[in-house]
CSV table of C-alpha atoms in Angstrom, one decimal:
chain,number,residue,atom,x,y,z
A,1,MET,CA,115.4,128.6,133.2
A,2,PHE,CA,117.9,126.4,131.4
A,3,VAL,CA,117.1,122.8,130.3
A,4,ARG,CA,119.0,120.3,128.1
A,5,THR,CA,117.5,117.5,126.1
A,6,PHE,CA,118.8,115.2,123.4
A,7,ALA,CA,117.9,114.5,119.7
A,8,GLY,CA,119.5,112.7,116.8
A,9,ALA,CA,120.6,113.9,113.3
A,10,VAL,CA,121.0,111.4,110.5
A,11,ALA,CA,124.4,111.4,108.8
A,12,GLY,CA,124.7,108.7,106.1
A,13,ILE,CA,123.2,105.6,107.6
A,14,ASP,CA,124.3,106.5,111.1
A,15,ALA,CA,123.2,109.3,113.4
A,16,VAL,CA,124.9,112.0,115.4
A,17,ALA,CA,123.7,113.0,118.9
A,18,VAL,CA,122.4,116.6,119.0
A,19,THR,CA,122.1,118.4,122.3
A,20,VAL,CA,119.0,120.6,122.4
A,21,GLU,CA,119.6,123.5,124.9
A,22,VAL,CA,116.7,125.7,125.9
A,23,ASN,CA,117.0,128.9,127.8
A,24,ILE,CA,114.0,131.0,128.9
A,25,ALA,CA,114.7,134.5,130.3
A,26,GLY,CA,113.4,138.0,130.4
A,27,GLY,CA,114.7,140.8,128.2
A,28,GLY,CA,112.9,140.0,125.0
A,29,LEU,CA,110.1,138.2,123.2
A,30,GLY,CA,109.8,135.4,120.7
A,31,MET,CA,111.6,132.2,119.9
A,32,TYR,CA,115.2,132.1,118.5
A,33,LEU,CA,116.5,128.9,117.0
A,34,VAL,CA,120.3,128.6,116.4
A,35,GLY,CA,122.7,125.8,115.5
A,36,LEU,CA,122.6,125.7,111.7
A,37,PRO,CA,118.9,124.5,111.2
A,38,ASP,CA,117.5,124.0,107.7
A,39,ASN,CA,114.1,125.4,106.7
A,40,ALA,CA,112.2,122.4,108.0
A,41,VAL,CA,113.8,122.9,111.5
A,42,LYS,CA,113.2,126.7,111.4
A,43,GLU,CA,109.5,126.1,110.6
A,44,SER,CA,109.2,124.0,113.8
A,45,GLU,CA,108.3,127.2,115.7
A,46,GLN,CA,105.0,127.5,114.0
A,47,ARG,CA,104.2,123.7,114.4
A,48,ILE,CA,105.2,123.8,118.1
A,49,ARG,CA,103.0,126.9,118.8
A,50,ALA,CA,100.0,125.3,117.2
A,51,ALA,CA,100.6,122.0,118.9
A,52,PHE,CA,100.9,123.7,122.3
A,53,GLU,CA,97.6,125.5,121.8
A,54,ASN,CA,95.8,122.3,120.8
A,55,SER,CA,97.3,120.3,123.6
A,56,GLY,CA,96.3,122.7,126.4
A,57,GLU,CA,99.7,124.3,126.7
A,58,ARG,CA,100.8,127.9,126.1
A,59,MET,CA,104.1,129.2,124.7
A,60,SER,CA,106.2,131.2,127.1
A,61,GLY,CA,105.8,135.0,126.8
A,62,LYS,CA,109.5,135.5,127.5
A,63,LYS,CA,112.5,135.2,125.2
A,64,VAL,CA,113.1,131.5,124.2
A,65,VAL,CA,116.5,130.6,122.8
A,66,VAL,CA,117.0,127.1,121.5
A,67,SER,CA,120.5,126.0,120.6
A,68,LEU,CA,121.2,122.8,118.6
A,69,ALA,CA,124.7,121.6,119.3
A,70,PRO,CA,127.1,120.9,117.7
A,71,ALA,CA,126.5,124.2,116.0
A,72,ASP,CA,128.6,123.4,112.9
A,73,LEU,CA,126.5,120.4,111.9
A,74,ARG,CA,123.5,121.1,109.7
A,75,LYS,CA,120.2,120.0,111.2
A,76,GLU,CA,117.7,118.7,108.7
A,77,GLY,CA,114.1,117.4,108.9
A,78,ALA,CA,111.1,117.7,111.1
A,79,GLY,CA,112.3,115.1,113.7
A,80,PHE,CA,113.5,118.0,116.0
A,81,ASP,CA,110.0,119.1,116.7
A,82,LEU,CA,109.4,116.9,119.7
A,83,PRO,CA,112.8,117.4,121.5
A,84,ILE,CA,112.5,121.2,121.1
A,85,ALA,CA,108.9,121.1,122.4
A,86,VAL,CA,109.8,119.0,125.4
A,87,GLY,CA,112.8,121.2,126.1
A,88,ILE,CA,110.6,124.3,126.1
A,89,LEU,CA,108.0,122.7,128.3
A,90,ALA,CA,110.7,121.6,130.8
A,91,ALA,CA,112.2,125.1,130.8
A,92,MET,CA,108.7,126.5,131.5
A,93,GLY,CA,108.3,124.1,134.5
A,94,ARG,CA,105.5,122.1,132.8
A,95,ILE,CA,107.7,119.0,132.7
A,96,ASP,CA,110.1,117.8,135.5
A,97,ALA,CA,113.5,118.7,134.2
A,98,GLY,CA,114.9,115.5,135.7
A,99,ALA,CA,112.5,113.4,133.7
A,100,VAL,CA,114.1,114.4,130.4
A,101,ALA,CA,117.6,113.4,131.5
A,102,GLY,CA,119.0,110.3,129.9
A,103,THR,CA,116.3,110.5,127.2
A,104,MET,CA,116.5,111.1,123.4
A,105,PHE,CA,113.5,112.5,121.7
A,106,VAL,CA,112.6,112.3,118.0
A,107,GLY,CA,109.3,113.1,116.1
A,108,GLU,CA,107.4,115.5,114.0
A,109,LEU,CA,104.5,117.5,115.5
A,110,SER,CA,101.2,117.9,113.7
A,111,LEU,CA,99.3,121.2,114.3
A,112,ASP,CA,96.8,119.3,116.5
A,113,GLY,CA,99.5,118.0,118.8
A,114,SER,CA,99.7,114.5,117.4
A,115,LEU,CA,103.1,112.9,116.5
A,116,LYS,CA,104.0,111.9,113.0
A,117,PRO,CA,106.5,109.2,112.1
A,118,VAL,CA,109.9,110.3,110.8
A,119,ARG,CA,112.7,108.6,108.8
A,120,GLY,CA,116.0,107.4,110.3
A,121,VAL,CA,114.6,106.3,113.7
A,122,LEU,CA,116.7,103.1,113.8
A,123,PRO,CA,120.1,104.8,113.5
A,124,VAL,CA,118.9,107.4,116.1
A,125,ALA,CA,118.1,104.6,118.5
A,126,VAL,CA,121.5,103.0,118.0
A,127,ARG,CA,123.2,106.3,118.6
A,128,ALA,CA,121.1,106.9,121.8
A,129,ARG,CA,122.4,103.5,123.1
A,130,SER,CA,126.0,104.3,122.2
A,131,GLU,CA,125.7,107.7,124.0
A,132,GLY,CA,124.7,105.9,127.2
A,133,LEU,CA,121.1,107.2,127.3
A,134,ARG,CA,118.5,104.9,128.8
A,135,ARG,CA,115.5,105.5,126.6
A,136,VAL,CA,114.2,107.1,123.4
A,137,VAL,CA,110.7,108.7,123.0
A,138,LEU,CA,109.3,108.8,119.5
A,139,PRO,CA,106.1,108.4,117.5
A,140,ALA,CA,104.2,105.2,118.1
A,141,GLU,CA,104.4,104.3,114.4
A,142,ASN,CA,108.2,104.2,114.7
A,143,ALA,CA,108.3,102.2,117.9
A,144,ALA,CA,108.6,98.7,116.4
A,145,GLU,CA,111.5,99.8,114.2
A,146,ALA,CA,113.5,101.3,117.1
A,147,ALA,CA,112.7,98.3,119.4
A,148,VAL,CA,115.1,96.0,117.5
A,149,VAL,CA,117.9,97.9,119.3
A,150,ASP,CA,118.8,96.0,122.4
A,151,GLY,CA,119.8,97.8,125.7
A,152,ILE,CA,117.5,100.8,125.4
A,153,GLU,CA,113.9,101.5,126.4
A,154,VAL,CA,111.7,102.6,123.5
A,155,ILE,CA,108.6,104.6,124.3
A,156,GLY,CA,106.1,105.1,121.5
A,157,ALA,CA,103.6,108.0,121.9
A,158,THR,CA,100.8,109.3,119.8
A,159,THR,CA,100.4,112.9,121.0
A,160,LEU,CA,102.4,115.6,122.7
A,161,ARG,CA,99.9,115.6,125.6
A,162,GLN,CA,100.7,111.8,126.1
A,163,VAL,CA,104.4,112.5,126.2
A,164,VAL,CA,103.9,115.3,128.8
A,165,GLY,CA,101.8,113.0,130.9
A,166,TYR,CA,104.3,110.1,130.7
A,167,LEU,CA,107.2,112.3,131.7
A,168,ASN,CA,105.3,113.8,134.6
A,169,GLY,CA,104.3,110.3,135.8
A,170,GLU,CA,100.6,111.0,135.1
A,171,ALA,CA,100.3,108.4,132.3
A,172,GLU,CA,101.9,105.1,131.6
A,173,ILE,CA,103.2,103.9,128.2
A,174,ALA,CA,104.4,100.3,127.9
A,175,PRO,CA,107.9,100.1,126.3
A,176,ALA,CA,107.9,98.6,122.8
A,177,VAL,CA,109.0,95.0,122.6
A,178,PRO,CA,111.2,93.7,119.9
A,179,ALA,CA,109.9,91.0,117.6
A,180,ASP,CA,110.8,87.3,118.3
A,181,ASP,CA,113.7,85.7,116.5
A,182,GLU,CA,111.6,82.7,115.5
A,183,PRO,CA,109.2,84.6,113.2
A,184,PHE,CA,112.3,86.5,111.8
A,185,ALA,CA,114.0,83.2,110.9
A,186,ALA,CA,110.9,81.8,109.3
A,187,ALA,CA,110.2,84.8,107.2
A,188,ALA,CA,113.8,85.0,106.0
A,189,THR,CA,113.3,81.9,103.8
A,190,HIS,CA,109.7,82.3,102.8
A,191,TYR,CA,109.1,83.6,99.3
A,192,ALA,CA,106.1,83.6,97.0
A,193,GLU,CA,108.4,82.9,94.1
A,194,ASP,CA,110.4,79.7,93.6
A,195,PHE,CA,112.8,78.4,91.0
A,196,ALA,CA,110.4,75.4,90.7
A,197,ASP,CA,108.1,77.7,88.8
A,198,VAL,CA,110.6,78.1,85.9
A,199,ARG,CA,110.5,75.4,83.2
A,200,GLY,CA,113.7,74.6,81.4
A,201,GLN,CA,116.5,77.2,81.4
A,202,THR,CA,118.8,74.8,83.2
A,203,HIS,CA,122.0,76.6,82.2
A,204,VAL,CA,120.6,80.0,83.3
A,205,LYS,CA,119.6,78.5,86.7
A,206,ARG,CA,123.1,77.1,87.0
A,207,ALA,CA,124.6,80.6,86.3
A,208,LEU,CA,122.4,82.2,88.9
A,209,GLU,CA,123.3,79.5,91.4
A,210,ILE,CA,127.0,80.4,90.8
A,211,ALA,CA,126.2,84.1,91.1
A,212,ALA,CA,124.4,83.5,94.4
A,213,ALA,CA,127.2,81.3,95.8
A,214,GLY,CA,130.1,83.7,95.0
A,215,GLY,CA,128.3,87.1,95.0
A,216,HIS,CA,129.0,87.5,91.3
A,217,ASN,CA,127.3,90.0,88.9
A,218,VAL,CA,125.4,88.5,86.0
A,219,ILE,CA,123.9,89.7,82.7
A,220,MET,CA,121.2,87.8,80.8
A,221,VAL,CA,120.8,88.4,77.1
A,222,GLY,CA,117.8,86.9,75.3
A,223,ALA,CA,114.7,87.5,73.2
A,224,PRO,CA,111.5,89.0,74.7
A,225,GLY,CA,109.6,86.4,76.7
A,226,SER,CA,112.5,84.0,77.2
A,227,GLY,CA,112.2,84.3,81.0
A,228,LYS,CA,114.9,86.8,82.0
A,229,THR,CA,112.8,88.8,84.4
A,230,MET,CA,111.2,85.7,85.9
A,231,LEU,CA,114.6,84.2,86.6
A,232,ALA,CA,116.0,87.4,88.1
A,233,ARG,CA,113.1,87.9,90.5
A,234,ARG,CA,113.9,84.4,91.9
A,235,LEU,CA,117.5,85.0,92.7
A,236,PRO,CA,116.8,86.3,96.3
A,237,THR,CA,115.1,82.9,97.0
A,238,ILE,CA,118.4,81.1,96.7
A,239,LEU,CA,120.6,83.6,98.5
A,240,PRO,CA,121.6,82.8,102.1
A,241,PRO,CA,119.2,84.2,104.7
A,242,LEU,CA,120.1,87.6,106.2
A,243,SER,CA,122.1,87.4,109.4
A,244,ARG,CA,121.0,89.6,112.3
A,245,GLU,CA,123.8,92.0,111.6
A,246,GLU,CA,123.0,92.2,107.9
A,247,ALA,CA,119.3,92.7,108.7
A,248,LEU,CA,120.1,95.6,111.0
A,249,GLU,CA,122.4,97.3,108.5
A,250,THR,CA,119.9,96.8,105.7
A,251,THR,CA,117.0,98.1,107.8
A,252,LYS,CA,119.0,101.2,108.8
A,253,ILE,CA,119.5,102.1,105.1
A,254,HIS,CA,115.8,101.8,104.4
A,255,SER,CA,114.9,103.7,107.5
A,256,VAL,CA,117.2,106.6,106.5
A,257,ALA,CA,115.6,106.6,103.0
A,258,GLY,CA,112.1,106.8,104.6
A,259,LYS,CA,110.9,103.7,102.7
A,260,ALA,CA,107.7,102.0,103.7
A,261,GLY,CA,107.9,98.5,105.1
A,262,VAL,CA,110.4,99.0,107.9
A,263,THR,CA,107.9,100.0,110.7
A,264,GLY,CA,107.4,96.3,111.6
A,265,GLY,CA,111.0,95.9,112.8
A,266,LEU,CA,113.9,94.3,111.1
A,267,MET,CA,113.8,93.5,107.4
A,268,THR,CA,113.7,89.7,107.1
A,269,ARG,CA,114.4,89.2,103.4
A,270,ARG,CA,117.2,90.3,101.2
A,271,PRO,CA,116.1,93.4,99.2
A,272,PHE,CA,115.3,93.2,95.5
A,273,ARG,CA,115.4,96.6,93.8
A,274,ALA,CA,114.3,97.0,90.2
A,275,PRO,CA,114.4,100.7,89.1
A,276,HIS,CA,112.8,101.6,85.8
A,277,HIS,CA,115.2,102.5,83.0
A,278,THR,CA,114.0,106.1,83.1
A,279,ALA,CA,115.4,106.5,86.7
A,280,SER,CA,117.9,109.4,87.1
A,281,GLN,CA,121.5,109.2,88.1
A,282,VAL,CA,120.6,110.5,91.6
A,283,ALA,CA,117.8,108.1,92.0
A,284,VAL,CA,120.1,105.1,91.2
A,285,ILE,CA,123.3,106.2,93.0
A,286,GLY,CA,121.9,108.5,95.7
A,287,GLY,CA,122.5,112.1,96.6
A,288,GLY,CA,120.2,115.1,96.1
A,289,GLN,CA,120.1,118.4,97.9
A,290,SER,CA,119.5,116.5,101.2
A,291,PRO,CA,121.5,113.3,100.4
A,292,ARG,CA,119.6,110.1,100.6
A,293,PRO,CA,120.5,106.5,99.7
A,294,GLY,CA,119.8,105.5,96.0
A,295,GLU,CA,118.8,102.2,94.6
A,296,VAL,CA,122.3,100.8,94.8
A,297,SER,CA,122.3,101.3,98.5
A,298,LEU,CA,118.7,100.2,99.0
A,299,ALA,CA,119.9,96.9,97.3
A,300,HIS,CA,122.7,96.5,99.8
A,301,ASN,CA,123.0,92.9,100.9
A,302,GLY,CA,120.5,92.0,98.1
A,303,VAL,CA,119.9,92.2,94.4
A,304,LEU,CA,119.8,95.2,92.0
A,305,PHE,CA,118.0,94.2,88.9
A,306,LEU,CA,118.4,96.4,85.8
A,307,ASP,CA,115.9,95.3,83.1
A,308,GLU,CA,116.4,96.6,79.6
A,309,LEU,CA,120.0,97.6,80.5
A,310,PRO,CA,120.8,99.5,77.2
A,311,GLU,CA,117.8,101.8,77.8
A,312,PHE,CA,119.3,103.3,81.0
A,313,GLY,CA,121.1,106.6,80.5
A,314,ARG,CA,124.8,106.3,79.7
A,315,SER,CA,125.7,108.4,82.8
A,316,VAL,CA,123.7,106.2,85.0
A,317,LEU,CA,125.4,103.0,83.8
A,318,GLU,CA,128.9,104.5,84.0
A,319,VAL,CA,128.5,105.6,87.7
A,320,LEU,CA,127.8,102.0,88.6
A,321,ARG,CA,131.4,101.1,88.0
A,322,GLN,CA,132.6,102.5,91.3
A,323,PRO,CA,130.1,100.8,93.6
A,324,LEU,CA,130.6,97.5,91.7
A,325,GLU,CA,134.3,97.7,92.7
A,326,GLU,CA,134.3,99.5,96.0
A,327,LYS,CA,130.9,98.3,97.4
A,328,LYS,CA,130.1,101.8,98.7
A,329,ILE,CA,129.0,105.2,97.5
A,330,VAL,CA,130.4,108.5,98.7
A,331,VAL,CA,128.2,111.6,98.2
A,332,SER,CA,130.3,114.7,98.6
A,333,ARG,CA,129.1,118.2,99.2
A,334,ALA,CA,131.0,121.5,99.8
A,335,ARG,CA,130.7,121.3,103.6
A,336,TYR,CA,130.4,117.5,104.2
A,337,SER,CA,130.3,114.1,102.7
A,338,VAL,CA,128.2,111.0,103.5
A,339,GLU,CA,129.0,107.3,102.8
A,340,TYR,CA,126.4,104.7,101.9
A,341,PRO,CA,127.2,101.0,101.6
A,342,ALA,CA,126.4,99.4,98.3
A,343,ASN,CA,127.4,95.7,98.4
A,344,PHE,CA,124.8,94.3,96.0
A,345,THR,CA,124.6,91.6,93.4
A,346,LEU,CA,123.9,93.2,90.0
A,347,VAL,CA,121.6,91.3,87.7
A,348,ALA,CA,121.1,92.9,84.3
A,349,ALA,CA,118.8,91.8,81.4
A,350,MET,CA,118.7,93.0,77.9
A,351,ASN,CA,117.6,92.0,74.4
A,352,PRO,CA,120.3,91.0,72.0
A,353,CYS,CA,119.4,93.6,69.4
A,354,PRO,CA,116.8,96.4,68.7
A,355,CYS,CA,114.2,94.0,67.3
A,356,GLY,CA,115.0,91.4,70.0
A,357,TYR,CA,115.5,88.3,67.9
A,358,TYR,CA,119.2,88.1,67.1
A,359,ASN,CA,120.4,84.5,67.5
A,360,HIS,CA,116.7,83.4,68.0
A,361,PRO,CA,116.3,79.7,67.0
A,362,THR,CA,113.0,80.2,65.1
A,363,LYS,CA,112.4,84.0,64.4
A,364,GLU,CA,114.4,86.0,62.0
A,365,CYS,CA,116.3,89.1,63.1
A,366,THR,CA,115.5,92.2,61.1
A,367,CYS,CA,118.5,94.2,62.3
A,368,SER,CA,121.6,94.9,60.3
A,369,PRO,CA,125.0,93.8,61.8
A,370,GLY,CA,125.9,97.4,62.4
A,371,SER,CA,122.7,98.1,64.4
A,372,VAL,CA,123.4,95.0,66.6
A,373,HIS,CA,126.9,96.2,67.4
A,374,ARG,CA,125.6,99.7,68.1
A,375,TYR,CA,122.9,98.4,70.4
A,376,MET,CA,125.5,96.3,72.4
A,377,GLY,CA,127.8,99.3,72.3
A,378,ARG,CA,125.5,101.1,74.6
A,379,ILE,CA,127.0,99.0,77.4
A,380,SER,CA,130.6,100.1,77.8
A,381,GLY,CA,133.5,97.6,77.9
A,382,PRO,CA,134.6,98.7,81.4
A,383,LEU,CA,131.1,98.0,82.7
A,384,MET,CA,130.8,94.7,80.9
A,385,ASP,CA,134.2,93.7,82.4
A,386,ARG,CA,132.8,94.1,85.9
A,387,ILE,CA,130.0,91.7,85.2
A,388,ASP,CA,131.3,88.2,85.9
A,389,LEU,CA,128.7,86.0,84.2
A,390,HIS,CA,127.4,86.6,80.7
A,391,VAL,CA,124.5,84.3,79.9
A,392,GLU,CA,122.5,83.8,76.7
A,393,VAL,CA,118.8,83.0,77.4
A,394,THR,CA,117.0,81.1,74.7
A,395,PRO,CA,113.2,80.6,74.5
A,396,VAL,CA,111.9,77.5,76.2
A,397,ALA,CA,110.7,74.7,74.0
A,398,LEU,CA,107.1,73.8,74.0
A,399,ASP,CA,107.7,70.3,75.4
A,400,GLU,CA,109.5,71.8,78.4
A,401,ILE,CA,106.8,74.3,79.1
A,402,SER,CA,104.1,71.6,79.0
A,403,GLY,CA,106.1,69.0,80.8
A,404,THR,CA,105.0,67.7,84.2
A,405,ALA,CA,108.4,66.7,85.6
A,406,PRO,CA,109.0,68.7,88.9
A,407,ALA,CA,111.7,71.3,88.7
A,408,GLU,CA,114.3,71.8,91.5
A,409,LYS,CA,113.0,74.0,94.3
A,410,SER,CA,114.8,77.1,95.5
A,411,ALA,CA,115.3,75.5,99.0
A,412,ALA,CA,117.4,72.8,97.5
A,413,ILE,CA,119.5,75.2,95.5
A,414,ARG,CA,119.9,77.5,98.6
A,415,GLU,CA,121.4,74.6,100.6
A,416,ARG,CA,124.2,74.3,98.1
A,417,VAL,CA,124.7,78.1,98.0
A,418,VAL,CA,124.8,78.2,101.8
A,419,ALA,CA,127.4,75.4,101.9
A,420,ALA,CA,129.6,77.2,99.3
A,421,ARG,CA,129.3,80.5,101.3
A,422,ALA,CA,130.4,78.6,104.4
A,423,ARG,CA,133.6,77.4,102.6
A,424,GLN,CA,134.3,81.0,101.6
A,425,ALA,CA,133.7,82.2,105.2
A,426,ALA,CA,136.3,79.8,106.4
A,427,ARG,CA,138.7,80.8,103.7
A,428,PHE,CA,138.4,84.5,104.4
A,429,ALA,CA,138.2,84.2,108.2
A,430,GLY,CA,140.1,87.1,109.8
A,431,THR,CA,140.0,89.1,106.6
A,432,ASN,CA,138.1,92.3,107.2
A,433,GLY,CA,135.5,93.2,104.6
A,434,ILE,CA,135.9,90.2,102.4
A,435,HIS,CA,133.0,87.7,102.5
A,436,THR,CA,132.6,86.2,99.0
A,437,ASN,CA,134.9,85.1,96.1
A,438,ALA,CA,133.7,88.1,94.1
A,439,MET,CA,135.3,90.5,96.6
A,440,MET,CA,138.8,89.0,96.4
A,441,ASN,CA,141.6,91.4,95.6
A,442,PRO,CA,144.6,90.4,93.4
A,443,ALA,CA,146.7,89.3,96.4
A,444,MET,CA,144.0,86.9,97.5
A,445,LEU,CA,143.6,85.6,94.0
A,446,ARG,CA,147.3,84.6,94.1
A,447,GLU,CA,146.9,83.0,97.5
A,448,PHE,CA,143.5,81.2,97.2
A,449,CYS,CA,143.2,80.6,93.4
A,450,ARG,CA,146.4,78.9,92.3
A,451,LEU,CA,146.1,77.4,88.8
A,452,ASP,CA,148.0,74.3,87.7
A,453,ALA,CA,149.6,74.1,84.2
A,454,ALA,CA,146.5,72.7,82.5
A,455,CYS,CA,144.2,75.4,83.9
A,456,SER,CA,146.7,78.1,83.0
A,457,ALA,CA,147.1,76.9,79.4
A,458,MET,CA,143.3,76.7,79.0
A,459,LEU,CA,142.7,80.2,80.3
A,460,GLY,CA,145.6,81.6,78.2
A,461,ARG,CA,144.0,80.2,75.0
A,462,ALA,CA,140.7,81.7,76.0
A,463,MET,CA,142.3,85.1,76.6
A,464,GLU,CA,143.7,85.1,73.1
A,465,ARG,CA,140.6,83.8,71.4
A,466,LEU,CA,138.1,86.1,73.1
A,467,ASP,CA,140.5,89.1,73.4
A,468,LEU,CA,139.7,89.4,77.1
A,469,SER,CA,141.0,92.2,79.4
A,470,ALA,CA,143.1,91.6,82.5
A,471,ARG,CA,140.0,92.3,84.6
A,472,ALA,CA,138.1,89.7,82.7
A,473,TYR,CA,140.9,87.2,83.5
A,474,ASP,CA,140.5,87.9,87.2
A,475,ARG,CA,136.7,87.5,86.9
A,476,ILE,CA,137.1,84.1,85.3
A,477,VAL,CA,139.4,82.9,88.0
A,478,LYS,CA,136.9,84.1,90.7
A,479,VAL,CA,134.0,82.4,89.1
A,480,ALA,CA,136.1,79.2,88.7
A,481,ARG,CA,136.8,79.4,92.5
A,482,THR,CA,133.1,79.6,93.2
A,483,ILE,CA,132.3,76.6,90.9
A,484,ALA,CA,135.0,74.6,92.8
A,485,ASP,CA,133.3,75.6,96.1
A,486,LEU,CA,130.0,74.4,94.9
A,487,ALA,CA,131.6,71.1,94.0
A,488,ALA,CA,133.4,71.0,97.4
A,489,SER,CA,136.7,70.9,95.6
A,490,PRO,CA,139.7,72.4,97.4
A,491,ASP,CA,141.5,73.1,94.1
A,492,ILE,CA,140.4,74.7,90.8
A,493,ARG,CA,140.3,72.1,88.1
A,494,PRO,CA,140.2,72.4,84.3
A,495,GLU,CA,136.5,71.7,84.2
A,496,HIS,CA,135.9,74.6,86.5
A,497,ILE,CA,137.9,76.9,84.3
A,498,ALA,CA,136.1,75.7,81.2
A,499,GLU,CA,132.7,76.4,82.7
A,500,ALA,CA,133.8,79.8,83.9
A,501,ILE,CA,135.1,80.7,80.4
A,502,ASN,CA,131.8,79.7,79.0
A,503,TYR,CA,130.2,82.5,80.9
A,504,ARG,CA,132.3,85.1,79.0
A,505,SER,CA,130.7,84.3,75.6
A,506,LEU,CA,129.1,87.8,75.3
A,507,ASP,CA,132.3,89.7,75.5
A,508,ARG,CA,132.7,92.4,72.8
A,509,ALA,CA,135.2,90.5,70.7
A,510,GLY,CA,133.1,87.3,70.6
A,511,TRP,CA,129.6,88.6,70.3
A,512,GLY,CA,128.0,88.0,66.9
A,513,ARG,CA,130.9,86.2,65.3
């Protein structure tokens, strides 16, 4: 007997529909799996046989041929266990063949017949809806994640026996219900951290506010204990809340990566990723033998924090240049390539020298001038050019630490950031893929960032004095545009240019002079 069921294969952050065709006939024995399966899929035969035995079923004694189409697409992972098992049972007559029509199955089988959760369920559910299927059957632990997709019925089961009973009409499973929007909206702005916890550092808070408003990258240079990490971890608290579309895209990436924390539905907060400086290039950028998103993609729509920046491998830092410009990562292999989005705000932190006390107001630096330059030289000029805001972080004075005056809360800063982002949204309306000032291309700079004579003269003098590159020139203009947006100014004024120039004080030619 011939039966057709449906499964999904993850490709990048999306999924491809896979048709699982099962044919049982005489003229041989055993199970034959074709359609370019990887080792995990090939091993499904043993898991399915054991699951059948422990679920009161028995594998057919005839020849079983399972084809996974399209045949030229490599099938990876254990998520094909359930669709193959259901297809075999339907071909054996143990499940009504009509009950599997219009249904996509995904899940890994344990040897005892229970269902284990798998990664990539959210894009699979999206693909099932786009293919016109009416429901998806998957492990119960993945049900809340898939339920965020509207227009498709999500059935979460715990065992193969339960799936068989449900398809035969012998057992009922209530469809998973998506989470309410009100809790989603409330959680999107609720953080344990707050900028009110940070004493002093007014100029650094201002720089981070500009970074949040315009999507600019920022590097903080300062002595140990000056508050760099504390400030960086609070940047997500002043970013605009995730929109529903951003939340869906962000959750898809984390689902494909198999990261914990997505089983409760959509992600409600912007991601904050802080990989250790020993992380490999593949861990940061993504890839591997079976490509998965790296830290730059897991930080999509959020913040990537690189602490102790010079301690990262040179190759790791240099590969950041492409995603910082193109906002995506393409992982290429001999037979295929996958694309992962990587639109993140980079926040980097580092000491000013090996001992950490160069330019410290009270402690003496023990490093030679040459060692300071070599230490800073670990960060290449092209990478530094792609960081819009360079901020020196000085230790907080004792009277500021012990002061009782209330500091500004993140909610108040976030209101100004949201207002500035709204002005940018109106400015870039109708422009595909451009949402913030940091994403403007040269043509947009000429259109939206016209400088008067005073601004041009001031910027020209800064270019000569700091020996800045053409890319740095564009960065200054973009930052000035964001400062003007925060001030609700339609035009860039000299004071906006002056403040933007102030955030290039750590450029190579000016550092240490």
